[in-house]
Short mmCIF file of C-alpha atoms in Angstrom, two decimals:
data_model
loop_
_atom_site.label_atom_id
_atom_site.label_comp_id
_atom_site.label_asym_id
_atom_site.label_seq_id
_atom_site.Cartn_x
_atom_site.Cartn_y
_atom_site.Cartn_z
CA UNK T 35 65.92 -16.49 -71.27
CA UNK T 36 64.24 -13.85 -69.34
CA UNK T 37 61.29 -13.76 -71.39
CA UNK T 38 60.42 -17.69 -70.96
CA UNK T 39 60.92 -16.65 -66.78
CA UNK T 40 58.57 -13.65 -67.15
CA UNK T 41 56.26 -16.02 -69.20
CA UNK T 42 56.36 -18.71 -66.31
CA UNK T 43 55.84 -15.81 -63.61
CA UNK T 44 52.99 -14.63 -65.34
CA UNK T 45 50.59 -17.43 -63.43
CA UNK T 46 52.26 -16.00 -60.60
CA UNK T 47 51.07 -12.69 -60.81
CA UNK T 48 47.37 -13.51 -59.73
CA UNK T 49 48.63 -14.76 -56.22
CA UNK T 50 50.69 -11.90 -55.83
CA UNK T 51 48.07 -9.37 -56.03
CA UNK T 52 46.00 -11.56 -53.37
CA UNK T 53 48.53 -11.44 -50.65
CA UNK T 54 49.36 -7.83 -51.30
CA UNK T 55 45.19 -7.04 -51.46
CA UNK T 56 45.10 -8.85 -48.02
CA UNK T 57 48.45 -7.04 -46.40
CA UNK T 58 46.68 -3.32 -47.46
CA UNK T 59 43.39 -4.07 -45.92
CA UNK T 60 45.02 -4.64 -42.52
CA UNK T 61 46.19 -1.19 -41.19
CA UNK T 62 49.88 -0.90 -40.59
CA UNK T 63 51.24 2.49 -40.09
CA UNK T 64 54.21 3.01 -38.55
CA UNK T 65 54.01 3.78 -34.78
CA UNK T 66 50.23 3.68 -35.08
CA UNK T 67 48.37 0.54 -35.83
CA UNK T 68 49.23 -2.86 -34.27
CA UNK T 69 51.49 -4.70 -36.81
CA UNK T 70 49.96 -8.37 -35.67
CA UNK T 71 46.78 -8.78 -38.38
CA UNK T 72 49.37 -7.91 -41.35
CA UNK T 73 51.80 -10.44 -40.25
CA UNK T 74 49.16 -12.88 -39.00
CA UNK T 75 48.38 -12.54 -42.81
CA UNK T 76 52.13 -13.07 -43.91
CA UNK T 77 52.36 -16.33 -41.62
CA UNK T 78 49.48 -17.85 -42.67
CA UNK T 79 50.59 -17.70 -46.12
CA UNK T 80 53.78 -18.95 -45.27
CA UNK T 81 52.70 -21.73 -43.04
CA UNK T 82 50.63 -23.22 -45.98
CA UNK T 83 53.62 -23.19 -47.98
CA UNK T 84 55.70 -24.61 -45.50
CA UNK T 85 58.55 -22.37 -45.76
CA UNK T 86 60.64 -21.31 -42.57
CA UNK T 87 60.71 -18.10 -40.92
CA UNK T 88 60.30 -16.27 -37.28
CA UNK T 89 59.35 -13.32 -35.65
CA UNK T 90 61.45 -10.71 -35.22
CA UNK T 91 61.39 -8.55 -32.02
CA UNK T 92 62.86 -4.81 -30.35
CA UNK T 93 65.22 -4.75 -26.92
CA UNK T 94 61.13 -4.78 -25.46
CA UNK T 95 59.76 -7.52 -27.32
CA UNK T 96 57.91 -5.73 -29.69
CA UNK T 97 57.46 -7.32 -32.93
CA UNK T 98 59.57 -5.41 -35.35
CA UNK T 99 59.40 -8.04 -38.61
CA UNK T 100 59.80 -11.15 -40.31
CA UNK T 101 62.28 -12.91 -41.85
CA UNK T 102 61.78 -15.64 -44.43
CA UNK T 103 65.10 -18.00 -44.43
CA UNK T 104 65.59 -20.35 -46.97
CA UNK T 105 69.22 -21.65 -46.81
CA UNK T 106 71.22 -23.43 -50.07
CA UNK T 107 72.76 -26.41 -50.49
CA UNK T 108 76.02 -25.86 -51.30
CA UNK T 109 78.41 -22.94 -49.54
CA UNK T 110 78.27 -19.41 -50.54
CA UNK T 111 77.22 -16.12 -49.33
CA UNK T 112 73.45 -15.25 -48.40
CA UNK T 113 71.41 -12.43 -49.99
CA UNK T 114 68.72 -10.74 -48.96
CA UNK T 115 65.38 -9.42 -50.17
CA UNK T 116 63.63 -6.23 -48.30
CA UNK T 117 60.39 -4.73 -48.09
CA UNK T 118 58.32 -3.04 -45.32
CA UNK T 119 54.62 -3.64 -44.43
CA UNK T 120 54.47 -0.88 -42.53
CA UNK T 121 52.95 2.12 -44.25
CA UNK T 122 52.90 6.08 -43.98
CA UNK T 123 49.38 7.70 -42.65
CA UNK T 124 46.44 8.00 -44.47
CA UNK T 125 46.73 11.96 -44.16
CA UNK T 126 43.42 13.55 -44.67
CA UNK T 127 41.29 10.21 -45.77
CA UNK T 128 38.52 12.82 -46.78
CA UNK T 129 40.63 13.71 -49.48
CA UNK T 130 41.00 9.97 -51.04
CA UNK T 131 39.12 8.89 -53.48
CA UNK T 132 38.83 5.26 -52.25
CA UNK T 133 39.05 3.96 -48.50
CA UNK T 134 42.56 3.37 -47.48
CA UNK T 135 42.51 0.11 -46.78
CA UNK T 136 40.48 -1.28 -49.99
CA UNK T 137 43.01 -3.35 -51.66
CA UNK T 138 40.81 -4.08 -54.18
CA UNK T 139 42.32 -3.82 -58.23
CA UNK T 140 40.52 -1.11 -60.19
CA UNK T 141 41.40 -1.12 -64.08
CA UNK T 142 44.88 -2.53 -63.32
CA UNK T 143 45.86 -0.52 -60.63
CA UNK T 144 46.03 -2.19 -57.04
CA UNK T 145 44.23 0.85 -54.75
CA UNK T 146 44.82 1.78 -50.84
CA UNK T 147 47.85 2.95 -48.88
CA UNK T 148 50.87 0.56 -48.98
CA UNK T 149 50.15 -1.06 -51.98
CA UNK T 150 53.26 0.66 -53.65
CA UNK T 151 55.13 1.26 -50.39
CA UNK T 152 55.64 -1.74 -49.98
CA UNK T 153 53.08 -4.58 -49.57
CA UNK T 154 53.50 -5.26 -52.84
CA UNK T 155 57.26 -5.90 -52.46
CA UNK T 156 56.30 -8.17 -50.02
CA UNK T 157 54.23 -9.97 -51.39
CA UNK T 158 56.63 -10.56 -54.48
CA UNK T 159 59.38 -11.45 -52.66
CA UNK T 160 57.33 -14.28 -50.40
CA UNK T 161 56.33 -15.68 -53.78
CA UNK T 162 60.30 -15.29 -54.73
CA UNK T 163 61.11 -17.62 -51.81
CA UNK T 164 58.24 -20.14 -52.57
CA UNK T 165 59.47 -20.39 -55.98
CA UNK T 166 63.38 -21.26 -54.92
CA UNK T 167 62.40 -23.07 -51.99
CA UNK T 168 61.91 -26.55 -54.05
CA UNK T 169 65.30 -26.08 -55.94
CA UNK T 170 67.22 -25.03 -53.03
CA UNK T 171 69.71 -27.93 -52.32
CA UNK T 172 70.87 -26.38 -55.92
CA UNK T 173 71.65 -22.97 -54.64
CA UNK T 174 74.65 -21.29 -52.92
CA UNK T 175 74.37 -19.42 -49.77
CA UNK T 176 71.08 -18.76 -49.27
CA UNK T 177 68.27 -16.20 -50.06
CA UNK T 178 66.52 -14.22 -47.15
CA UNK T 179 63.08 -12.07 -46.93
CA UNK T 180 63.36 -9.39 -44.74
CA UNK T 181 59.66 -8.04 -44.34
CA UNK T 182 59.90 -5.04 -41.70
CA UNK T 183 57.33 -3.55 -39.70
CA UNK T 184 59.32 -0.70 -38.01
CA UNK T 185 60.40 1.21 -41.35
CA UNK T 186 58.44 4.29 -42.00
CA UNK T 187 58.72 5.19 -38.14
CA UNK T 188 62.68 5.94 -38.96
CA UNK T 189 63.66 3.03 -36.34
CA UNK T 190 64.59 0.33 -39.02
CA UNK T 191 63.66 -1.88 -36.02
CA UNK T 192 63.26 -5.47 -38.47
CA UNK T 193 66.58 -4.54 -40.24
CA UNK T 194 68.77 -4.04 -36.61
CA UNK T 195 67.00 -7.05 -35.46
CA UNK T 196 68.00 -9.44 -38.44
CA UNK T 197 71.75 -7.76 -38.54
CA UNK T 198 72.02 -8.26 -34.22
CA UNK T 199 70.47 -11.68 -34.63
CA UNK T 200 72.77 -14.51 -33.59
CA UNK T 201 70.92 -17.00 -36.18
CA UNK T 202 70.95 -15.04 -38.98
CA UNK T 203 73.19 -15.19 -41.60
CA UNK T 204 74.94 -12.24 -42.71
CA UNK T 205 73.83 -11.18 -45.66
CA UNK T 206 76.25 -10.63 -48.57
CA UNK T 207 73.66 -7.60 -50.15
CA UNK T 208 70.50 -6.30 -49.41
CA UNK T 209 67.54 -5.51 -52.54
CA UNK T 210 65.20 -3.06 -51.10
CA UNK T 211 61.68 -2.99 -52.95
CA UNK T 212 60.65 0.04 -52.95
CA UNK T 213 58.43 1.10 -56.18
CA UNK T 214 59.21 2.74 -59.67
CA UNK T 215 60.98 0.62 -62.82
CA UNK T 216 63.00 3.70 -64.02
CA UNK T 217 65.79 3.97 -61.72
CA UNK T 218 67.69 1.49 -58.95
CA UNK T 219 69.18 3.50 -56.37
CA UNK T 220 72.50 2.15 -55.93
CA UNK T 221 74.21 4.92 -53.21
CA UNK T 222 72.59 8.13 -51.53
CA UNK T 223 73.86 10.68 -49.57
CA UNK T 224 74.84 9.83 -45.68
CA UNK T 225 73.40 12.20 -42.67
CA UNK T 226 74.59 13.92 -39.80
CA UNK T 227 72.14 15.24 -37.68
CA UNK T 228 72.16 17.06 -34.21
CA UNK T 229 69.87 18.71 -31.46
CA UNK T 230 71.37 22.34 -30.60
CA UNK T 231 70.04 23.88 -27.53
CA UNK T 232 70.82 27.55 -27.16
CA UNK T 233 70.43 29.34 -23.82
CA UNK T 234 69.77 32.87 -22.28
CA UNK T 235 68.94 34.81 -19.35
CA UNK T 236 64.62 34.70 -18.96
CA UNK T 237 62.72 37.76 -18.70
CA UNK T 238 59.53 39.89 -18.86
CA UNK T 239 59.14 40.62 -22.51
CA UNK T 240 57.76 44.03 -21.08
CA UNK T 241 60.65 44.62 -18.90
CA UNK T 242 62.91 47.97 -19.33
CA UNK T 243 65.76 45.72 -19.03
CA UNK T 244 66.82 44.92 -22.53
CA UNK T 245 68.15 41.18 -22.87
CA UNK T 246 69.38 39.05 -25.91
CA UNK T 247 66.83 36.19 -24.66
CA UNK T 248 67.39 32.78 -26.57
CA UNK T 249 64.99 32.80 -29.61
CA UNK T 250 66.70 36.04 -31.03
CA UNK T 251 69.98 34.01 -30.06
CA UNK T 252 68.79 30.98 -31.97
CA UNK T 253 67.89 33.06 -34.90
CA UNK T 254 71.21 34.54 -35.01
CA UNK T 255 72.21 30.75 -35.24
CA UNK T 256 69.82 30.00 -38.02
CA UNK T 257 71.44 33.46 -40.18
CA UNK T 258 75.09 31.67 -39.56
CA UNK T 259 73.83 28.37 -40.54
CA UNK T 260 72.80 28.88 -43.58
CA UNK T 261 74.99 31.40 -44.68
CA UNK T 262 77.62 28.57 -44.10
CA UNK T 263 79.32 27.59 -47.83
CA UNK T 264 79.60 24.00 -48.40
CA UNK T 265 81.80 22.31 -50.79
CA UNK T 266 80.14 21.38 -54.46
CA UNK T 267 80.51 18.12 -56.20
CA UNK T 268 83.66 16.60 -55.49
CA UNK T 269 85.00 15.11 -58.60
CA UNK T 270 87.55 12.84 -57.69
CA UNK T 271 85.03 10.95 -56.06
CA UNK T 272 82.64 10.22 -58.64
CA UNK T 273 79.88 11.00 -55.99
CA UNK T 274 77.53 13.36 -57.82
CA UNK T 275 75.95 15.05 -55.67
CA UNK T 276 76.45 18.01 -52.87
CA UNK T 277 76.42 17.72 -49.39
CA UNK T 278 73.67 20.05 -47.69
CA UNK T 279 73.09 21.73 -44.69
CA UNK T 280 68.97 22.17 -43.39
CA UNK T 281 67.61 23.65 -40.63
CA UNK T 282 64.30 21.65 -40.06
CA UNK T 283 63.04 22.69 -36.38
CA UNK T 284 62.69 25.69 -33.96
CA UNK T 285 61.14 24.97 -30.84
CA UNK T 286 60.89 27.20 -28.02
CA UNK T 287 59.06 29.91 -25.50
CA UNK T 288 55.29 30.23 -24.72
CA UNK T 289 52.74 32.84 -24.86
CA UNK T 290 53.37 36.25 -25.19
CA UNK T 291 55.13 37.94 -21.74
CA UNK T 292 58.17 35.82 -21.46
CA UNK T 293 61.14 35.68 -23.59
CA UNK T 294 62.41 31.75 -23.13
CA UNK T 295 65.48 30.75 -21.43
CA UNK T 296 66.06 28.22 -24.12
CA UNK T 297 65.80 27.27 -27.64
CA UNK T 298 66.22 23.95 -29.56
CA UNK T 299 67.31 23.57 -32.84
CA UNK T 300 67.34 20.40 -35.34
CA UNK T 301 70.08 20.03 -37.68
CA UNK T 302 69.88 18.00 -40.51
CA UNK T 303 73.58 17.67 -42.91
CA UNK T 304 73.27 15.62 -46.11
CA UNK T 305 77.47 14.34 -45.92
CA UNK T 306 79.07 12.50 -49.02
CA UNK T 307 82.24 10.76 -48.93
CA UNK T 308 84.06 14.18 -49.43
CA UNK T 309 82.34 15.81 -46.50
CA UNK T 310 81.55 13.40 -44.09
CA UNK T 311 79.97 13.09 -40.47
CA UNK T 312 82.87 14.88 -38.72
CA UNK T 313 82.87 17.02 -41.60
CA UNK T 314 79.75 18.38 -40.45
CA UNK T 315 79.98 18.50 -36.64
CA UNK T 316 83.49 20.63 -37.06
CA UNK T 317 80.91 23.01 -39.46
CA UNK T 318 78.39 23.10 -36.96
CA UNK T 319 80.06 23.43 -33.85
CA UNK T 320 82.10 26.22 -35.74
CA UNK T 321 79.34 28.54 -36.36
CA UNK T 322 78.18 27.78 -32.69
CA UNK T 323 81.46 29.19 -31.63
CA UNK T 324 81.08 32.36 -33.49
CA UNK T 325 77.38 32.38 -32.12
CA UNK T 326 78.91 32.35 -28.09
CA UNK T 327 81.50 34.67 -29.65
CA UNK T 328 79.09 37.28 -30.66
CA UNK T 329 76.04 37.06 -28.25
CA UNK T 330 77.49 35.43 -25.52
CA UNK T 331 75.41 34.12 -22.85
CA UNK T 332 75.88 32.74 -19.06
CA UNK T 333 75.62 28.92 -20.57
CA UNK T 334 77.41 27.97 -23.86
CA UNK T 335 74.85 26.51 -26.98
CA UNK T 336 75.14 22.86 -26.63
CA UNK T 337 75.43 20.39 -29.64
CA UNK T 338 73.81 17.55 -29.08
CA UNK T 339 74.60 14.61 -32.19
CA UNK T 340 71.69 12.15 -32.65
CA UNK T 341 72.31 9.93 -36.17
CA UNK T 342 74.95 10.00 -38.51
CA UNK T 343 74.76 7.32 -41.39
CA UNK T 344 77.35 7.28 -43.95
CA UNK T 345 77.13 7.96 -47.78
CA UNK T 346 77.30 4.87 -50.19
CA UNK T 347 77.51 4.10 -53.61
CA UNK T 348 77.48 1.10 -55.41
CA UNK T 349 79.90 0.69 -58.97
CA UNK T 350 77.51 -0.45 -61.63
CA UNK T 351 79.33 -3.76 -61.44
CA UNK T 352 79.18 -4.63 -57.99
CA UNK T 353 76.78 -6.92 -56.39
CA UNK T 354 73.87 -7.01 -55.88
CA UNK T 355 73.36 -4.01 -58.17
CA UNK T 356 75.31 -5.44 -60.88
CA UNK T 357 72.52 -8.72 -60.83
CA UNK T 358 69.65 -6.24 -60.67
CA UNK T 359 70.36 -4.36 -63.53
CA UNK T 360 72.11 -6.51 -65.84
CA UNK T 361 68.47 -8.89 -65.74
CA UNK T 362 66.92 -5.25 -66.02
CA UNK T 363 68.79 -5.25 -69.34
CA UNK T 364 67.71 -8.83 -70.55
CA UNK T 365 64.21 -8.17 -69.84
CA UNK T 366 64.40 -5.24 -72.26
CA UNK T 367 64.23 -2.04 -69.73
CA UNK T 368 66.26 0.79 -69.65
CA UNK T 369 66.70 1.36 -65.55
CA UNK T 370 69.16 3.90 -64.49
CA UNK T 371 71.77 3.83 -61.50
CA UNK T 372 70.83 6.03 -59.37
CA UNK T 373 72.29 8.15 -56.15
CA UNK T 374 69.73 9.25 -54.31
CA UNK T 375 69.75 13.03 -52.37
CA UNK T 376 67.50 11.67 -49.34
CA UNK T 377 68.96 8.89 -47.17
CA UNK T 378 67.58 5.36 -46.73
CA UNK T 379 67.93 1.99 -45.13
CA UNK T 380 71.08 1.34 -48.04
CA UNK T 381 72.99 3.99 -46.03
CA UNK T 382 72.39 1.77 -42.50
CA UNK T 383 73.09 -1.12 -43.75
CA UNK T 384 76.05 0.58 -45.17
CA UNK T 385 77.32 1.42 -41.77
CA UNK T 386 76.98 -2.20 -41.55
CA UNK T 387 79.60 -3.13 -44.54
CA UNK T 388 76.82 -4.13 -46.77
CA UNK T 389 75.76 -3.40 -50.23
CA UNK T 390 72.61 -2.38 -50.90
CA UNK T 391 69.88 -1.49 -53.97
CA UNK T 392 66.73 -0.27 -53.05
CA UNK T 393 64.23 0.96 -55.81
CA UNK T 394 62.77 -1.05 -59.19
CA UNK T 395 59.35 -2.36 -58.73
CA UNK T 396 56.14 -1.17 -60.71
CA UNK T 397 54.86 2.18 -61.80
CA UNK T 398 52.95 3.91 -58.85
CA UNK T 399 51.21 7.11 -58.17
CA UNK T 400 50.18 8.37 -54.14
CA UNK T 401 52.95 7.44 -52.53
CA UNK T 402 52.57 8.77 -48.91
CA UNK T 403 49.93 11.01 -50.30
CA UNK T 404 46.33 10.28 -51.12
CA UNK T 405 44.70 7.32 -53.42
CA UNK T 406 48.02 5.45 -53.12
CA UNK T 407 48.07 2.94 -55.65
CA UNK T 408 50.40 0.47 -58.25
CA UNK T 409 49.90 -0.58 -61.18
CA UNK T 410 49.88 -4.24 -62.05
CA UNK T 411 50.68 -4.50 -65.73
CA UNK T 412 54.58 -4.73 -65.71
CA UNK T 413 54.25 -7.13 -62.52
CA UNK T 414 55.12 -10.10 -64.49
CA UNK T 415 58.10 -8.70 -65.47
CA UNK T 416 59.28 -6.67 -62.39
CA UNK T 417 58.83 -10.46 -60.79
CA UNK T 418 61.08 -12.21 -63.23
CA UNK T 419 64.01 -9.58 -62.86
CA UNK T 420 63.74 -10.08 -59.25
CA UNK T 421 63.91 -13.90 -59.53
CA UNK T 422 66.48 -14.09 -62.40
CA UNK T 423 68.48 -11.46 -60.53
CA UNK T 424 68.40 -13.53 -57.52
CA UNK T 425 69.00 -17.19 -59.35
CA UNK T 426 72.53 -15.48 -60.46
CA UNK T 427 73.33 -14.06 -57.14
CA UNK T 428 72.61 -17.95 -55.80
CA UNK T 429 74.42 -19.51 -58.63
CA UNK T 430 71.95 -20.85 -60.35
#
C-alpha cells in the first residue's frame, strides 16, 4: 500500500534534503554561473552509489545535463524522470531575507533559490533511481533521470541532448518536477512566436518634410494586433483554454533628432489545437498586409518566425499522467489535471511524440522571486507517489 511506501521513504527523506542543501549552495543560474560545482555535486553522489550516468553536452561541448540510466531486465518501454538544476536569478538579493545560496532548513522549510525550482526534484529523483537500481533485473524498460542544466535559459539544451542522443533510449513519457502538490499539468497551450521588422524612410525629426518614419508605422502595427479577434474555447476539442495573441517587445530609434529607419517587433501567440502555428502566422502576416496596405513604405514589414511548439494535452488515463495521479489518489491527495496557459518543456517534448506531466512536488513559496524556499513536511509522501508511480509504469 502506499502508506507502508511513504512509511519506508520516510528514512529517505533526510538524504534528500542533503543533496538538495548541497545543489542550492552551488550557484547555477541559467546562462550565468558555471554549471560544473552543481554537477560535480550530482556525480559524486552518484559515483558512491555506483549508479550509471554521463554528461550531457551542446553542438559546442558545453555541458548541458545529466542523465541517470538505469535499464530493466525484461523488455518494455523506458520512462523518464525530469528536473533542472539550473535556477532563475537572485533578482535584487538585498531584498531576501536569507543569502541565496544558504540551503540550510529553517522550521521545515528548505531556504535559497532553487530549492523549489528544482534541486529538490533532483535530488528526489537521484534517490528514486538508487532505490530501483537493486531491483532492476525485475523491471521493464527502464527508468531515466534527466537532470538539466540549460532550462531556465529557454534552450532546453539537456532535454535536445538526451532526445538527439544515439545511446539513449527513447523515452515512452517524461515526469517533469516542478513544485506544488495541488495540480499536475498534463497539456498547456503551444506557441508561435515571430520577430517583425518594420521599415521607413529616415529623417530629421525637425525636418519640414513630414514622413510616416517606422516607430509610428510599428505602432500602427501594435493598434492592428491587438485589435485582432481570436477564436474562444473551442469545444469540440475539449482544450479549455483560448489561444492569445501578445505583443511583448518594441525596439527601435535613438536619441531625440532622428526618426529610425526601422522597428522590431516580438510576437508572442499562445495556439491550441483549434488555432495552431499556421493559424497564427496567416493572422499575423494578415494584419501586416493591411499595415503595407495603409502606410506603405519603400520596403515591405518582414515576418521573421523564431519557435513554434505545439499544444498538448494528456487524457486523464493516459500514461504517464494516468500513473501520477492515480498513486496521487492512493496516497490520499486530491491533485487536479491541469492545462496550463504558459508553455513548457511538455509542449517540446510534445513536438517530439512524447507524453509529458510536469508539476506535483511540495508546497513552495519564492519561486523566481525572493526567499525562495520548499517546504519539507509532505516530502515523504511527494517521494512515495513518485516511486509508486514509477514501479507501475516499470511493471512492478
Amino acid at each position: 500500500m502506499i502508506e507502508d511506501l511513504s512509511q519506508e521513504t520516510r528514512d529517505h527523506t533526510a538524504s534528500v534534503v542533503e543533496l538538495a542543501s548541497e545543489l542550492v549552495r552551488r550557484p547555477s543560474r541559467g546562462g550565468m554561473d558555471d554549471y560544473g560545482p552543481v554537477l560535480d555535486v550530482l556525480e559524486d553522489w552518484l559515483v558512491a552509489r555506483g549508479l550509471p550516468h554521463r554528461r550531457l553536452h551542446d553542438g559546442a561541448g558545453a555541458p548541458v545535463g545529466l542523465l541517470v540510466e538505469i535499464p530493466g531486465g525484461q523488455p518494455g518501454p523506458w520512462w523518464t524522470l525530469d528536473a533542472c538544476v539550473d535556477t532563475a536569478p537572485y533578482g535584487d538579493e538585498a531584498a531576501w531575507s536569507f543569502p541565496p545560496t544558504c540551503g540550510d532548513v529553517v522550521d521545515g522549510w528548505l531556504r535559497g533559490r532553487g530549492a523549489a525550482d528544482s534541486k529538490l526534484a533532483a535530488a528526489m529523483f537521484c534517490h528514486i533511481a538508487a532505490d530501483l537500481a537493486p531491483r532492476a533485473e525485475s523491471l521493464r524498460g527502464g527508468l531515466a533521470v534527466l537532470l538539466d542544466v540549460d532550462e531556465h535559459t529557454g534552450g532546453f539544451g539537456g532535454a535536445r541532448a538526451y532526445l538527439t542522443d544515439p545511446a539513449a533510449a527513447r523515452p515512452a513519457g517524461v515526469m517533469i518536477g516542478y513544485p506544488g502538490m495541488d495540480e499536475v499539468v498534463v497539456g498547456g497551450r503551444g506557441l508561435w512566436r515571430a520577430t517583425i521588422t518594420v521599415h521607413a524612410p529616415s529623417g530629421h525629426s525637425g525636418s519640414s518634410k513630414t514622413t510616416v518614419g517606422a516607430v509610428t508605422r510599428a505602432a500602427h502595427l501594435v493598434r492592428l494586433l491587438d485589435a485582432i479577434e481570436l477564436p474562444g474555447v473551442d469545444q469540440d476539442s475539449e482544450f479549455p483554454l483560448p489561444p492569445k495573441l501578445s505583443v511583448t517587445a518594441f525596439h527601435g530609434g535613438e536619441g531625440f533628432s532622428v526618426t529610425p529607419d526601422r522597428v522590431d517587433i516580438n510576437v508572442d501567440v499562445r495556439t491550441t489545437p483549434a488555432f495552431d502555428a499556421g493559424d497564427a502566422e496567416t493572422l499575423v502576416r494578415k494584419a501586416v498586409a493591411e499595415l503595407d496596405a495603409e502606410l506603405p513604405a519603400p520596403v515591405p514589414t518582414e515576418v521573421s518566425p523564431v519557435a513554434a511548439w505545439p499544444p498538448f494535452r494528456l487524457a486523464q488515463d493516459e500514461q504517464p499522467a494516468a500513473a501520477l495521479l492515480n498513486t496521487a489518489a492512493e496516497a490520499g491527495l486530491t491533485v487536479r489535471p491541469k492545462t496550463a496557459g504558459p508553455s513548457n518543456i511538455g509542449n517540446l517534448l510534445a513536438g517530439e511524440g512524447i507524453r509529458a506531466t510536469a508539476g506535483f512536488g511540495v508546497p513552495y513559496e519564492g519561486l523566481h522571486g525572493i526567499d525562495e524556499r520548499a517546504h519539507l513536511a509532505e516530502l515523504p509522501r511527494v517521494y512515495a507517489v513518485y516511486r509508486r508511480a514509477v514501479l507501475s509504469l516499470l511493471g512492478s
